[in-house]
């Protein structure tokens, strides 16, 4: 015995330590439910075990939302909640666990709630009584053409979930299909009786030819929760959702005309077309009226059984109604659609003339006439009332108008109204347009050199009797074109102030080409190079052209002679002259790129600028005083 007891104590100590190690996590984390399945079935009984309950804890007011149970007892630190779940969709257990509150003497004076870990919350796979708000194929009615023959349809309901939890989708759907329809690849759900089919949320069916009007139903089915001792099949489906599938007879939707705007006197053929709601699979015959009202007639010969007919309006003002129906035969079904009418209103006024010339004309500018020109007539017009400028002659028929221009070239205006008094039509609105006739004739070439001293450019413009396109040419060393050589205005850059150049221009329009016409020889020395304000000093530079040195001089403008009216202002005038004489000018010489190459300052006396080292070419000298300046163009030669 003396040798056995120490070994027994060692074994007992080891077992006790092992027990403490195993329960220490439970003691650390407090009361916790053991793991459980996240989904259950209606009427399913499940035991949920709460462990790690310390001594002195009690269970009060425990409950199960969506289920029922008896309050469990705490035995050896654990409690078993035996829950039978109902037909709701959301299930959760309220443990009702409470711990004692003791005073300083260790006496229990109250209990407070304790929230264990991992409280059971489950999805009950129940759809009983649920209403399906989504629609099959997103519609209430599927309408098929009456004469479409047998057809295959795919019906789909949006996906549904148990308790709106995407982790638990409904996988079984119960479809109710009429016996006249055929299910493709479905599984009969005989437990629900005939014409019921197990499928997913999509089912494919074949519908027969001929007339029918049927309902297809679908229910959500919690199929995994049915069985003996659990649930009857009828208790595991939702309320149904329906879609109506039917064949509808064809109808005429609209009758349209090839022209929507009809004016008085217009007797051009017009096409009327009936649009049928369905096509194919049927014998269709259209029923147009034998005669038309208000003097209208058919161009299409009888029998008129097609969907379109051509009619001839009488041209009389008023409203005309042309009804049409369609007779159909298919799948042993015969019928006639309701009549639909085309309503056509003819205005009381002749259409406004909109003459078009055979030659291309710039839009909105003028009609170019190069000789007698034929214009198309206005629909419905029997005669015209012209107002024209002098020289234009007209020959008019109901089909066309020929306008003959006078000799030479020029412009004219034309106004016209269309009439048809025989049909009682009101005269048309006035149409006015401009005509231009004849070859282009350049009359003169003028120039503008007012900006020469600032830009080095002289602008030339050509005028003519009629509008035309112009192509310019230049020769000589005095200038070159800037910004192109076409148009009625061109810019010439002056290269040498002591030279000349020749200009010519060619004019072109739809009637032909004139030129080249000589614009003349222009001497560059004749252009105005000074640009100064009259009350500013006069700027002179010499020599021009320069080679070595450039002499710059500023001369104040002469003061006006004193009179009795100005004598009193003499002191002020003298003061102004004194200020001018005392003002310093900034002098700058620029090359043709606008770069300053020489600078200086002067109070009016002569200033010399060396230029021998500057490249030959055109330069600009500018004198600046305050906000005013004067400039001069000059040439430096090698």
Coordinates of C-alpha atoms in Angstrom, one line a residue:
X1 CA 0.0 0.0 0.0
X2 CA 2.8 2.4 0.7
X3 CA 4.2 2.0 -2.8
X4 CA 0.7 2.2 -4.5
X5 CA -0.7 5.4 -3.0
X6 CA 1.9 7.9 -4.5
X7 CA 1.3 6.5 -8.0
X8 CA -2.4 6.8 -7.6
X9 CA -2.2 10.3 -6.5
X10 CA 0.0 11.2 -9.5
X11 CA -2.6 9.6 -11.8
X12 CA -5.4 11.5 -10.2
X13 CA -3.6 14.7 -10.4
X14 CA -2.9 14.2 -14.1
X15 CA -6.6 13.5 -14.8
X16 CA -7.6 16.6 -12.9
X17 CA -5.2 18.8 -14.8
X18 CA -6.4 17.4 -18.1
X19 CA -10.0 18.1 -17.2
X20 CA -9.2 21.7 -16.2
X21 CA -7.4 22.2 -19.5
X22 CA -10.4 20.9 -21.5
X23 CA -12.9 23.1 -19.8
X24 CA -10.8 26.2 -19.5
X25 CA -11.8 27.5 -23.0
X26 CA -15.5 27.1 -22.1
X27 CA -15.0 28.9 -18.8
X28 CA -13.1 31.7 -20.7
X29 CA -15.8 32.2 -23.4
X30 CA -18.8 31.8 -21.2
X31 CA -22.1 30.1 -22.1
X32 CA -22.2 29.1 -25.8
X33 CA -24.5 27.1 -28.1
X34 CA -23.0 24.2 -29.9
X35 CA -22.9 24.4 -33.7
X36 CA -26.2 23.8 -35.5
X37 CA -27.6 23.6 -39.0
X38 CA -28.5 27.0 -40.5
X39 CA -31.7 25.8 -42.2
X40 CA -34.6 23.6 -41.0
X41 CA -37.9 22.4 -42.3
X42 CA -41.4 23.2 -41.0
X43 CA -42.5 20.8 -38.2
X44 CA -38.9 19.6 -37.8
X45 CA -37.7 19.1 -34.2
X46 CA -34.2 20.2 -33.4
X47 CA -32.2 20.2 -30.1
X48 CA -29.9 23.2 -29.5
X49 CA -27.4 22.7 -26.7
X50 CA -26.2 25.6 -24.5
X51 CA -23.0 24.7 -22.6
X52 CA -20.7 26.4 -20.2
X53 CA -23.4 27.6 -17.9
X54 CA -21.9 28.6 -14.5
X55 CA -23.5 27.7 -11.2
X56 CA -26.3 29.9 -10.0
X57 CA -27.5 30.9 -13.5
X58 CA -31.2 30.4 -14.3
X59 CA -33.4 30.3 -17.4
X60 CA -36.4 32.5 -17.4
X61 CA -38.8 33.7 -20.2
X62 CA -37.0 31.6 -22.9
X63 CA -38.8 31.5 -26.3
X64 CA -38.5 30.4 -29.9
X65 CA -39.7 32.8 -32.6
X66 CA -41.2 30.7 -35.4
X67 CA -41.3 27.5 -33.2
X68 CA -42.2 26.1 -29.8
X69 CA -40.5 24.4 -26.9
X70 CA -40.6 23.8 -23.1
X71 CA -38.2 25.8 -20.9
X72 CA -35.2 23.5 -20.4
X73 CA -33.5 22.8 -17.1
X74 CA -29.8 23.4 -16.4
X75 CA -28.0 20.2 -15.7
X76 CA -24.3 20.0 -15.1
X77 CA -23.7 23.4 -16.8
X78 CA -25.7 22.7 -19.9
X79 CA -29.3 23.2 -21.2
X80 CA -31.0 21.5 -24.1
X81 CA -33.6 23.6 -26.0
X82 CA -35.8 21.1 -28.0
X83 CA -37.6 23.3 -30.6
X84 CA -40.3 22.2 -33.1
X85 CA -40.3 24.7 -35.9
X86 CA -43.5 26.0 -37.5
X87 CA -44.4 27.3 -41.0
X88 CA -42.9 30.7 -40.7
X89 CA -39.7 31.6 -42.7
X90 CA -37.5 33.0 -39.9
X91 CA -36.6 31.1 -36.7
X92 CA -34.6 32.2 -33.7
X93 CA -34.2 31.1 -30.1
X94 CA -34.3 33.5 -27.1
X95 CA -32.3 31.6 -24.4
X96 CA -33.6 33.5 -21.4
X97 CA -30.3 32.9 -19.6
X98 CA -29.8 35.1 -16.5
X99 CA -27.0 35.4 -14.0
X100 CA -27.4 36.3 -10.3
X101 CA -26.6 39.7 -8.9
X102 CA -25.3 39.6 -5.3
X103 CA -24.8 42.2 -2.6
X104 CA -21.7 42.7 -0.5
X105 CA -22.8 39.9 1.7
X106 CA -22.9 37.5 -1.2
X107 CA -26.7 37.3 -1.1
X108 CA -28.6 37.1 -4.4
X109 CA -30.7 40.2 -4.8
X110 CA -31.6 40.1 -8.5
X111 CA -30.9 38.4 -11.9
X112 CA -29.7 40.1 -15.1
X113 CA -29.8 38.8 -18.7
X114 CA -26.8 37.1 -20.3
X115 CA -26.4 36.8 -24.1
X116 CA -24.7 33.5 -24.9
X117 CA -22.5 33.1 -27.9
X118 CA -23.8 31.5 -31.2
X119 CA -27.5 32.0 -30.4
X120 CA -29.5 29.8 -32.9
X121 CA -31.0 31.7 -35.8
X122 CA -32.2 29.6 -38.7
X123 CA -34.0 29.9 -42.1
X124 CA -37.2 27.8 -42.1
X125 CA -37.6 26.4 -45.6
X126 CA -41.3 27.3 -45.7
X127 CA -43.2 28.9 -48.6
X128 CA -46.7 28.0 -47.4
X129 CA -49.0 31.0 -48.0
X130 CA -46.4 33.1 -49.7
X131 CA -47.8 35.3 -52.5
X132 CA -45.6 35.6 -55.6
X133 CA -45.5 39.2 -56.8
X134 CA -43.0 38.6 -59.7
X135 CA -44.6 37.8 -63.0
X136 CA -43.9 35.0 -65.4
X137 CA -41.9 36.4 -68.3
X138 CA -42.6 39.8 -66.7
X139 CA -46.1 39.8 -68.1
X140 CA -49.6 38.8 -67.3
X141 CA -50.6 37.9 -70.8
X142 CA -48.7 36.3 -73.6
X143 CA -50.5 36.9 -76.9
X144 CA -49.7 34.7 -79.9
X145 CA -50.7 35.2 -83.5
X146 CA -53.9 33.3 -84.4
X147 CA -52.3 31.9 -87.6
X148 CA -48.8 31.3 -86.1
X149 CA -49.2 27.5 -86.0
X150 CA -47.7 25.3 -83.2
X151 CA -45.1 27.1 -81.2
X152 CA -42.5 26.5 -78.5
X153 CA -42.4 28.8 -75.5
X154 CA -40.0 29.2 -72.6
X155 CA -41.6 30.5 -69.4
X156 CA -39.4 31.9 -66.6
X157 CA -40.1 33.1 -63.1
X158 CA -37.4 35.3 -61.4
X159 CA -35.4 33.4 -58.8
X160 CA -36.8 33.1 -55.3
X161 CA -35.2 32.4 -51.9
X162 CA -36.3 30.9 -48.6
X163 CA -36.6 33.8 -46.1
X164 CA -35.1 36.1 -48.7
X165 CA -31.7 34.6 -47.9
X166 CA -29.7 34.2 -51.1
X167 CA -27.8 31.4 -49.4
X168 CA -30.9 29.3 -49.7
X169 CA -32.5 29.5 -53.2
X170 CA -35.8 27.7 -53.9
X171 CA -34.8 24.9 -56.3
X172 CA -38.1 23.2 -57.0
X173 CA -41.0 24.8 -58.7
X174 CA -44.4 23.3 -59.3
X175 CA -45.9 24.2 -62.7
X176 CA -49.6 23.7 -63.7
X177 CA -49.8 23.2 -67.4
X178 CA -53.1 22.8 -69.4
X179 CA -53.5 19.3 -70.9
X180 CA -53.6 20.8 -74.4
X181 CA -50.0 22.0 -74.0
X182 CA -47.0 19.7 -74.1
X183 CA -44.2 20.0 -71.5
X184 CA -40.7 19.6 -73.0
X185 CA -38.3 17.7 -70.6
X186 CA -40.5 18.1 -67.5
X187 CA -41.0 15.6 -64.6
X188 CA -44.6 14.9 -63.7
X189 CA -45.5 15.8 -60.2
X190 CA -48.1 13.1 -59.8
X191 CA -48.4 13.7 -56.0
X192 CA -50.4 16.8 -56.9
X193 CA -52.5 15.2 -59.5
X194 CA -52.5 15.4 -63.3
X195 CA -51.1 18.3 -65.3
X196 CA -48.6 19.2 -62.6
X197 CA -44.9 19.3 -63.4
X198 CA -41.7 19.5 -61.3
X199 CA -39.2 21.9 -62.9
X200 CA -36.8 24.7 -62.0
X201 CA -37.9 28.3 -62.3
X202 CA -37.9 27.8 -66.1
X203 CA -40.1 25.4 -68.1
X204 CA -40.4 24.9 -71.9
X205 CA -43.8 24.1 -73.4
X206 CA -45.3 23.6 -76.9
X207 CA -48.6 25.2 -77.6
X208 CA -50.8 23.8 -80.4
X209 CA -52.1 25.6 -83.5
X210 CA -55.6 27.0 -83.5
X211 CA -57.5 29.2 -81.1
X212 CA -57.1 28.8 -77.3
X213 CA -57.1 30.9 -74.1
X214 CA -55.3 29.1 -71.2
X215 CA -53.7 29.7 -67.9
X216 CA -50.3 28.4 -66.8
X217 CA -49.6 28.4 -63.0
X218 CA -46.4 28.2 -61.0
X219 CA -45.8 27.6 -57.3
X220 CA -42.7 27.6 -55.1
X221 CA -42.2 24.1 -53.7
X222 CA -40.2 23.3 -50.6
X223 CA -39.8 19.7 -51.8
X224 CA -37.0 18.8 -49.5
X225 CA -39.3 19.3 -46.5
X226 CA -42.0 16.8 -47.4
X227 CA -42.3 13.2 -46.3
X228 CA -43.9 10.9 -43.8
X229 CA -43.8 12.2 -40.3
X230 CA -42.7 15.6 -41.5
X231 CA -45.0 17.4 -44.0
X232 CA -47.6 16.6 -46.6
X233 CA -46.8 17.9 -50.1
X234 CA -49.8 20.3 -50.2
X235 CA -48.4 22.2 -47.2
X236 CA -45.1 22.8 -48.9
X237 CA -46.1 25.1 -51.8
X238 CA -46.8 28.8 -52.1
X239 CA -49.8 30.5 -53.6
X240 CA -49.8 30.3 -57.4
X241 CA -48.8 32.9 -59.9
X242 CA -50.5 32.8 -63.4
X243 CA -49.8 33.8 -66.9
X244 CA -52.5 33.8 -69.5
X245 CA -51.5 32.4 -73.0
X246 CA -53.9 33.0 -75.8
X247 CA -54.1 33.4 -79.5
X248 CA -55.6 36.7 -80.8
X249 CA -57.0 37.3 -84.2
X250 CA -55.2 39.7 -86.6
X251 CA -56.3 43.4 -86.7
X252 CA -55.5 46.3 -88.9
X253 CA -53.5 48.7 -86.8
X254 CA -53.2 51.7 -89.2
X255 CA -53.8 52.8 -92.7
X256 CA -51.2 55.2 -93.9
X257 CA -50.8 57.4 -97.0
X258 CA -47.6 57.9 -99.0
X259 CA -48.1 61.7 -98.5
X260 CA -49.3 63.2 -95.3
X261 CA -49.8 66.8 -96.5
X262 CA -52.4 67.2 -99.3
X263 CA -53.1 70.6 -100.9
X264 CA -55.8 71.9 -103.1
X265 CA -55.6 71.0 -106.8
X266 CA -53.0 68.3 -106.2
X267 CA -54.1 65.2 -108.3
X268 CA -50.9 63.2 -108.1
X269 CA -51.3 59.5 -107.4
X270 CA -51.3 58.6 -103.7
X271 CA -50.6 55.1 -102.2
X272 CA -52.7 53.9 -99.2
X273 CA -51.3 51.0 -97.2
X274 CA -53.0 48.9 -94.5
X275 CA -50.8 47.5 -91.7
X276 CA -51.8 44.1 -90.3
X277 CA -50.9 43.2 -86.7
X278 CA -49.8 39.7 -87.7
X279 CA -48.1 38.2 -90.7
X280 CA -47.7 34.7 -92.1
X281 CA -49.6 31.5 -91.8
X282 CA -52.9 32.8 -93.1
X283 CA -54.7 33.6 -96.2
X284 CA -55.4 37.3 -96.1
X285 CA -57.7 39.3 -98.4
X286 CA -58.2 43.0 -98.0
X287 CA -61.6 44.7 -98.5
X288 CA -61.3 48.2 -100.0
X289 CA -64.5 50.2 -100.8
X290 CA -65.8 49.8 -104.3
X291 CA -65.9 53.6 -104.8
X292 CA -64.2 56.6 -103.2
X293 CA -65.9 59.8 -102.0
X294 CA -65.4 63.5 -103.1
X295 CA -64.5 62.6 -106.7
X296 CA -61.5 60.4 -105.8
X297 CA -60.8 57.4 -108.0
X298 CA -58.6 54.2 -108.0
X299 CA -55.6 53.8 -110.2
X300 CA -55.2 50.2 -109.0
X301 CA -57.6 48.0 -111.0
X302 CA -60.1 45.7 -109.5
X303 CA -60.1 43.3 -107.7
X304 CA -58.3 45.3 -105.0
X305 CA -57.5 42.7 -102.4
X306 CA -53.9 43.6 -101.6
X307 CA -52.7 45.6 -98.6
X308 CA -52.0 48.7 -100.7
X309 CA -53.9 50.6 -103.4
X310 CA -53.1 53.6 -105.5
X311 CA -55.7 56.4 -105.5
X312 CA -56.1 59.6 -107.5
X313 CA -57.2 62.6 -105.5
X314 CA -59.7 64.9 -107.1
X315 CA -57.9 68.0 -105.9
X316 CA -61.0 69.3 -104.2
X317 CA -60.6 70.6 -100.7
X318 CA -62.2 68.7 -97.8
X319 CA -61.8 65.5 -95.8
X320 CA -61.9 62.0 -97.4
X321 CA -62.2 58.8 -95.4
X322 CA -61.2 55.4 -96.9
X323 CA -62.0 52.4 -94.7
X324 CA -60.5 48.9 -95.2
X325 CA -60.9 45.5 -93.5
X326 CA -59.1 42.2 -93.9
X327 CA -60.6 38.7 -94.2
X328 CA -58.3 35.8 -92.9
X329 CA -58.4 32.0 -92.9
X330 CA -56.0 29.7 -91.0
X331 CA -56.1 26.5 -88.9
X332 CA -59.8 26.1 -89.8
X333 CA -60.6 29.6 -88.4
X334 CA -62.2 32.2 -90.7
X335 CA -62.8 35.8 -89.8
X336 CA -62.8 39.4 -90.8
X337 CA -61.1 42.3 -88.9
X338 CA -62.8 45.4 -87.9
X339 CA -62.5 48.2 -90.5
X340 CA -59.9 50.9 -90.0
X341 CA -60.1 54.1 -92.0
X342 CA -57.5 56.4 -93.5
X343 CA -58.5 60.0 -93.0
X344 CA -57.1 62.4 -95.6
X345 CA -57.6 66.1 -95.4
X346 CA -57.0 68.3 -98.5
X347 CA -56.3 72.0 -97.6
X348 CA -58.2 74.7 -99.4
X349 CA -55.0 76.4 -100.5
X350 CA -52.6 75.6 -103.4
X351 CA -49.1 74.5 -102.3
X352 CA -46.6 77.3 -102.0
X353 CA -44.3 77.3 -105.1
X354 CA -40.9 75.7 -104.4
X355 CA -39.2 75.8 -107.8
X356 CA -36.0 73.9 -108.3
X357 CA -33.6 74.6 -111.1
X358 CA -31.8 71.8 -112.9
X359 CA -28.4 73.2 -112.0
X360 CA -26.8 73.1 -108.6
X361 CA -27.3 76.4 -106.7
X362 CA -25.8 77.5 -103.4
X363 CA -28.5 76.9 -100.8
X364 CA -30.4 80.1 -99.9
X365 CA -28.5 82.4 -102.2
X366 CA -29.8 82.5 -105.8
X367 CA -30.7 80.6 -108.9
X368 CA -28.0 80.8 -111.6
X369 CA -29.4 81.2 -115.1
X370 CA -27.1 80.7 -118.1
X371 CA -29.9 80.7 -120.7
X372 CA -33.6 79.6 -120.8
X373 CA -34.1 77.4 -117.7
X374 CA -37.0 75.1 -117.0
X375 CA -38.3 74.9 -113.4
X376 CA -40.6 72.2 -112.1
X377 CA -44.2 73.2 -111.5
X378 CA -46.0 73.3 -108.2
X379 CA -48.3 70.3 -107.5
X380 CA -52.0 71.4 -108.0
X381 CA -51.2 74.7 -109.7
X382 CA -53.1 75.5 -112.9
X383 CA -51.7 79.0 -113.4
X384 CA -49.2 81.4 -111.8
X385 CA -49.2 85.1 -110.9
X386 CA -45.7 86.5 -111.4
X387 CA -44.0 89.6 -110.1
X388 CA -40.5 90.1 -111.6
X389 CA -37.8 92.6 -112.2
X390 CA -37.2 94.0 -115.6
X391 CA -35.7 91.7 -118.3
X392 CA -36.8 88.3 -117.2
X393 CA -39.3 86.5 -119.4
X394 CA -41.6 83.6 -118.5
X395 CA -43.3 80.8 -120.3
X396 CA -45.6 78.8 -118.0
X397 CA -47.6 75.6 -118.4
X398 CA -49.2 73.4 -115.8
X399 CA -46.2 71.2 -115.8
X400 CA -43.2 73.6 -115.9
X401 CA -42.1 77.2 -116.2
X402 CA -39.3 78.4 -118.5
X403 CA -37.4 81.5 -117.4
X404 CA -35.4 83.3 -120.1
X405 CA -32.8 85.9 -118.9
X406 CA -31.9 89.0 -121.0
X407 CA -28.5 89.4 -122.8
X408 CA -25.5 90.1 -120.7
X409 CA -25.2 89.5 -117.0
X410 CA -27.0 90.8 -113.9
X411 CA -29.4 90.0 -111.1
X412 CA -33.1 89.9 -110.8
X413 CA -35.8 89.1 -108.3
X414 CA -38.9 87.0 -108.7
X415 CA -42.1 86.5 -106.7
X416 CA -44.9 84.1 -107.6
X417 CA -48.2 82.7 -106.3
X418 CA -49.8 79.5 -107.6
X419 CA -53.5 79.4 -108.5
X420 CA -56.2 76.9 -109.4
X421 CA -59.5 78.8 -109.6
X422 CA -61.3 75.9 -111.4
X423 CA -61.3 73.8 -108.3
X424 CA -62.1 76.6 -105.9
X425 CA -58.6 76.7 -104.4
X426 CA -57.3 79.6 -102.5
X427 CA -54.2 81.3 -104.0
X428 CA -50.9 80.0 -102.5
X429 CA -48.5 81.8 -100.2
X430 CA -46.0 84.1 -101.9
X431 CA -42.6 82.6 -102.9
X432 CA -39.7 84.9 -103.6
X433 CA -36.2 84.2 -104.9
X434 CA -33.3 85.9 -106.6
X435 CA -31.9 84.9 -110.0
X436 CA -28.4 85.7 -111.3
X437 CA -27.8 85.3 -115.0
X438 CA -24.9 85.6 -117.5
X439 CA -21.1 85.3 -117.3
X440 CA -19.2 87.0 -114.5
X441 CA -17.9 90.4 -115.5
X442 CA -15.2 91.9 -113.3
X443 CA -15.8 95.7 -113.2
X444 CA -13.0 97.2 -111.1
X445 CA -10.1 96.4 -108.8
X446 CA -9.6 98.7 -105.7
X447 CA -7.1 98.6 -102.9
X448 CA -6.9 99.7 -99.3
X449 CA -3.5 100.6 -97.8
X450 CA -4.6 102.2 -94.5
X451 CA -3.0 99.5 -92.4
X452 CA 0.2 99.2 -94.5
X453 CA 2.4 100.8 -91.9
X454 CA 1.3 98.4 -89.2
X455 CA 1.0 95.1 -91.2
X456 CA 2.9 95.6 -94.4
X457 CA -0.2 94.5 -96.3
X458 CA -2.3 96.2 -99.0
X459 CA -5.8 94.7 -99.5
X460 CA -7.2 94.4 -103.1
X461 CA -10.9 93.8 -103.9
X462 CA -12.6 93.1 -107.1
X463 CA -16.3 94.0 -107.9
X464 CA -18.5 92.5 -110.5
X465 CA -22.0 92.5 -111.8
X466 CA -22.8 89.0 -110.5
X467 CA -21.4 86.7 -107.9
X468 CA -18.5 84.6 -108.9
X469 CA -15.4 82.8 -107.8
X470 CA -12.1 84.7 -108.3
X471 CA -8.5 83.4 -108.8
X472 CA -5.8 86.1 -108.6
X473 CA -2.3 86.2 -110.1
X474 CA 0.6 88.5 -109.2
X475 CA 4.0 89.2 -111.0
X476 CA 6.8 91.6 -110.2
X477 CA 9.2 92.1 -107.2
X478 CA 7.1 94.6 -105.3
X479 CA 4.7 92.2 -103.5
X480 CA 3.5 88.7 -102.9
X481 CA 0.2 87.2 -101.8
X482 CA -0.5 86.5 -98.1
X483 CA -3.3 84.2 -96.9
X484 CA -4.1 82.8 -100.4
X485 CA -5.0 84.0 -103.8
X486 CA -8.7 83.2 -104.2
X487 CA -11.9 85.1 -103.3
X488 CA -13.1 88.6 -104.0
X489 CA -10.5 90.1 -101.6
X490 CA -6.8 89.2 -101.3
X491 CA -3.8 90.6 -99.2
X492 CA -0.5 91.6 -100.9
X493 CA 2.6 91.9 -98.7
X494 CA 4.8 94.8 -99.9
X495 CA 8.4 93.4 -100.3
X496 CA 10.0 96.5 -101.8
X497 CA 8.7 100.1 -101.2
X498 CA 10.5 101.2 -104.4
X499 CA 9.3 98.6 -106.9
X500 CA 6.0 97.5 -108.6
X501 CA 3.8 94.5 -109.3
X502 CA 1.0 93.5 -111.7
X503 CA -2.3 92.0 -110.7
X504 CA -4.8 90.0 -112.8
X505 CA -7.9 88.1 -111.9
X506 CA -10.0 85.2 -113.5
X507 CA -13.7 85.1 -112.7
X508 CA -15.8 81.9 -112.8
X509 CA -19.4 81.0 -112.3
X510 CA -21.8 78.2 -113.5
X511 CA -22.1 79.9 -116.8
X512 CA -18.4 80.0 -117.7
X513 CA -15.0 81.7 -117.2
X514 CA -14.0 85.3 -117.9
X515 CA -10.3 86.4 -117.8
X516 CA -7.7 86.8 -116.9
X517 CA -8.7 90.5 -116.5
X518 CA -5.8 92.8 -115.8
X519 CA -6.1 94.7 -112.6
X520 CA -3.2 97.0 -113.4
X521 CA 0.4 97.8 -112.5
X522 CA 0.8 99.1 -109.0
X523 CA 3.9 101.1 -107.9
X524 CA 4.8 100.5 -104.3
X525 CA 6.1 104.0 -103.7
X526 CA 2.5 105.3 -104.3
X527 CA 1.2 103.5 -101.2
X528 CA 0.7 105.3 -97.9
X529 CA 3.4 104.2 -95.4
X530 CA 2.8 106.8 -92.7
X531 CA 0.2 106.2 -90.0
X532 CA 0.2 108.8 -87.3
X533 CA -2.5 110.8 -85.6
X534 CA -2.7 114.5 -86.7
X535 CA -1.8 115.9 -83.4
X536 CA 1.3 113.6 -83.1
X537 CA 4.8 114.5 -84.3
X538 CA 5.7 113.5 -87.8
X539 CA 8.2 110.7 -88.1
X540 CA 10.8 110.8 -90.9
X541 CA 13.5 108.3 -91.7
X542 CA 16.3 108.6 -94.2
X543 CA 17.7 107.3 -96.4
X544 CA 15.1 104.8 -97.4
X545 CA 16.4 102.3 -98.6
X546 CA 19.3 102.5 -96.1
X547 CA 22.6 100.7 -96.1
X548 CA 24.9 101.9 -93.2
X549 CA 23.1 104.4 -91.0
X550 CA 19.4 105.3 -90.5
X551 CA 18.6 108.9 -89.5
X552 CA 15.4 109.3 -87.4
X553 CA 13.7 112.6 -86.8
X554 CA 10.5 113.6 -85.0
X555 CA 8.9 117.0 -85.9
X556 CA 6.2 118.4 -83.7
X557 CA 3.0 119.5 -85.5
X558 CA 2.7 123.3 -86.2
X559 CA 0.7 125.2 -83.7
X560 CA -2.4 127.0 -85.1
X561 CA -2.2 130.8 -85.4
X562 CA -3.6 132.8 -82.5
X563 CA -7.0 134.5 -82.9
X564 CA -9.1 136.5 -80.6
X565 CA -11.0 133.3 -79.7
X566 CA -7.7 131.5 -78.9
X567 CA -5.6 134.3 -77.5
X568 CA -6.8 133.7 -74.0
X569 CA -5.6 130.1 -74.3
X570 CA -2.1 131.0 -75.3
X571 CA -0.5 130.2 -72.0
X572 CA -2.1 126.8 -72.0
X573 CA -1.0 126.1 -75.6
X574 CA 2.5 127.1 -74.8
X575 CA 2.5 124.9 -71.8
X576 CA 1.3 121.9 -73.9
X577 CA 4.0 122.6 -76.4
X578 CA 6.6 122.8 -73.7
X579 CA 5.4 119.4 -72.2
X580 CA 5.6 117.9 -75.7
X581 CA 9.2 119.2 -76.3
X582 CA 10.2 117.8 -72.9
X583 CA 8.7 114.3 -73.6
X584 CA 11.1 111.5 -74.5
X585 CA 10.3 109.1 -77.3
X586 CA 11.2 105.4 -77.3
X587 CA 12.5 104.4 -80.8
X588 CA 12.5 100.7 -81.9
X589 CA 13.4 99.0 -85.2
X590 CA 11.6 95.7 -85.9
X591 CA 12.3 93.0 -88.5
X592 CA 9.5 91.3 -90.5
X593 CA 9.2 88.7 -87.7
X594 CA 8.4 91.4 -85.1
X595 CA 11.7 91.1 -83.3
X596 CA 13.3 94.3 -82.0
X597 CA 16.8 94.7 -83.6
X598 CA 17.7 98.3 -82.7
X599 CA 16.5 100.6 -79.8
X600 CA 17.1 104.2 -78.8
X601 CA 15.5 107.2 -77.1
X602 CA 15.2 110.9 -78.2
X603 CA 13.5 114.1 -77.2
X604 CA 12.8 115.1 -80.8
X605 CA 16.3 115.7 -82.1
X606 CA 17.8 113.6 -84.8
X607 CA 18.8 110.0 -83.8
X608 CA 21.2 107.8 -85.8
X609 CA 20.8 104.0 -85.8
X610 CA 23.5 101.8 -87.3
X611 CA 22.1 99.2 -89.7
X612 CA 25.1 98.0 -91.7
X613 CA 25.2 94.6 -90.0
X614 CA 21.5 93.9 -90.4
X615 CA 20.2 91.5 -93.1
X616 CA 18.7 93.0 -96.1
X617 CA 14.9 93.2 -96.1
X618 CA 11.8 95.0 -94.9
X619 CA 11.8 96.6 -91.4
X620 CA 9.4 98.8 -89.4
X621 CA 10.5 101.8 -87.2
X622 CA 8.2 102.8 -84.4
X623 CA 8.4 105.8 -82.1
X624 CA 6.3 105.6 -78.9
X625 CA 5.3 108.3 -76.3
X626 CA 3.0 107.1 -73.6
X627 CA 0.0 105.4 -75.2
X628 CA 0.6 106.9 -78.7
X629 CA 2.9 105.8 -81.4
X630 CA 3.9 106.4 -85.0
X631 CA 5.4 103.9 -87.4
X632 CA 7.2 103.8 -90.8
X633 CA 8.1 101.0 -93.1
X634 CA 11.6 101.0 -94.6
X635 CA 14.0 98.8 -96.6
X636 CA 17.6 97.9 -95.8
X637 CA 19.8 96.9 -98.7
X638 CA 23.1 95.1 -98.6

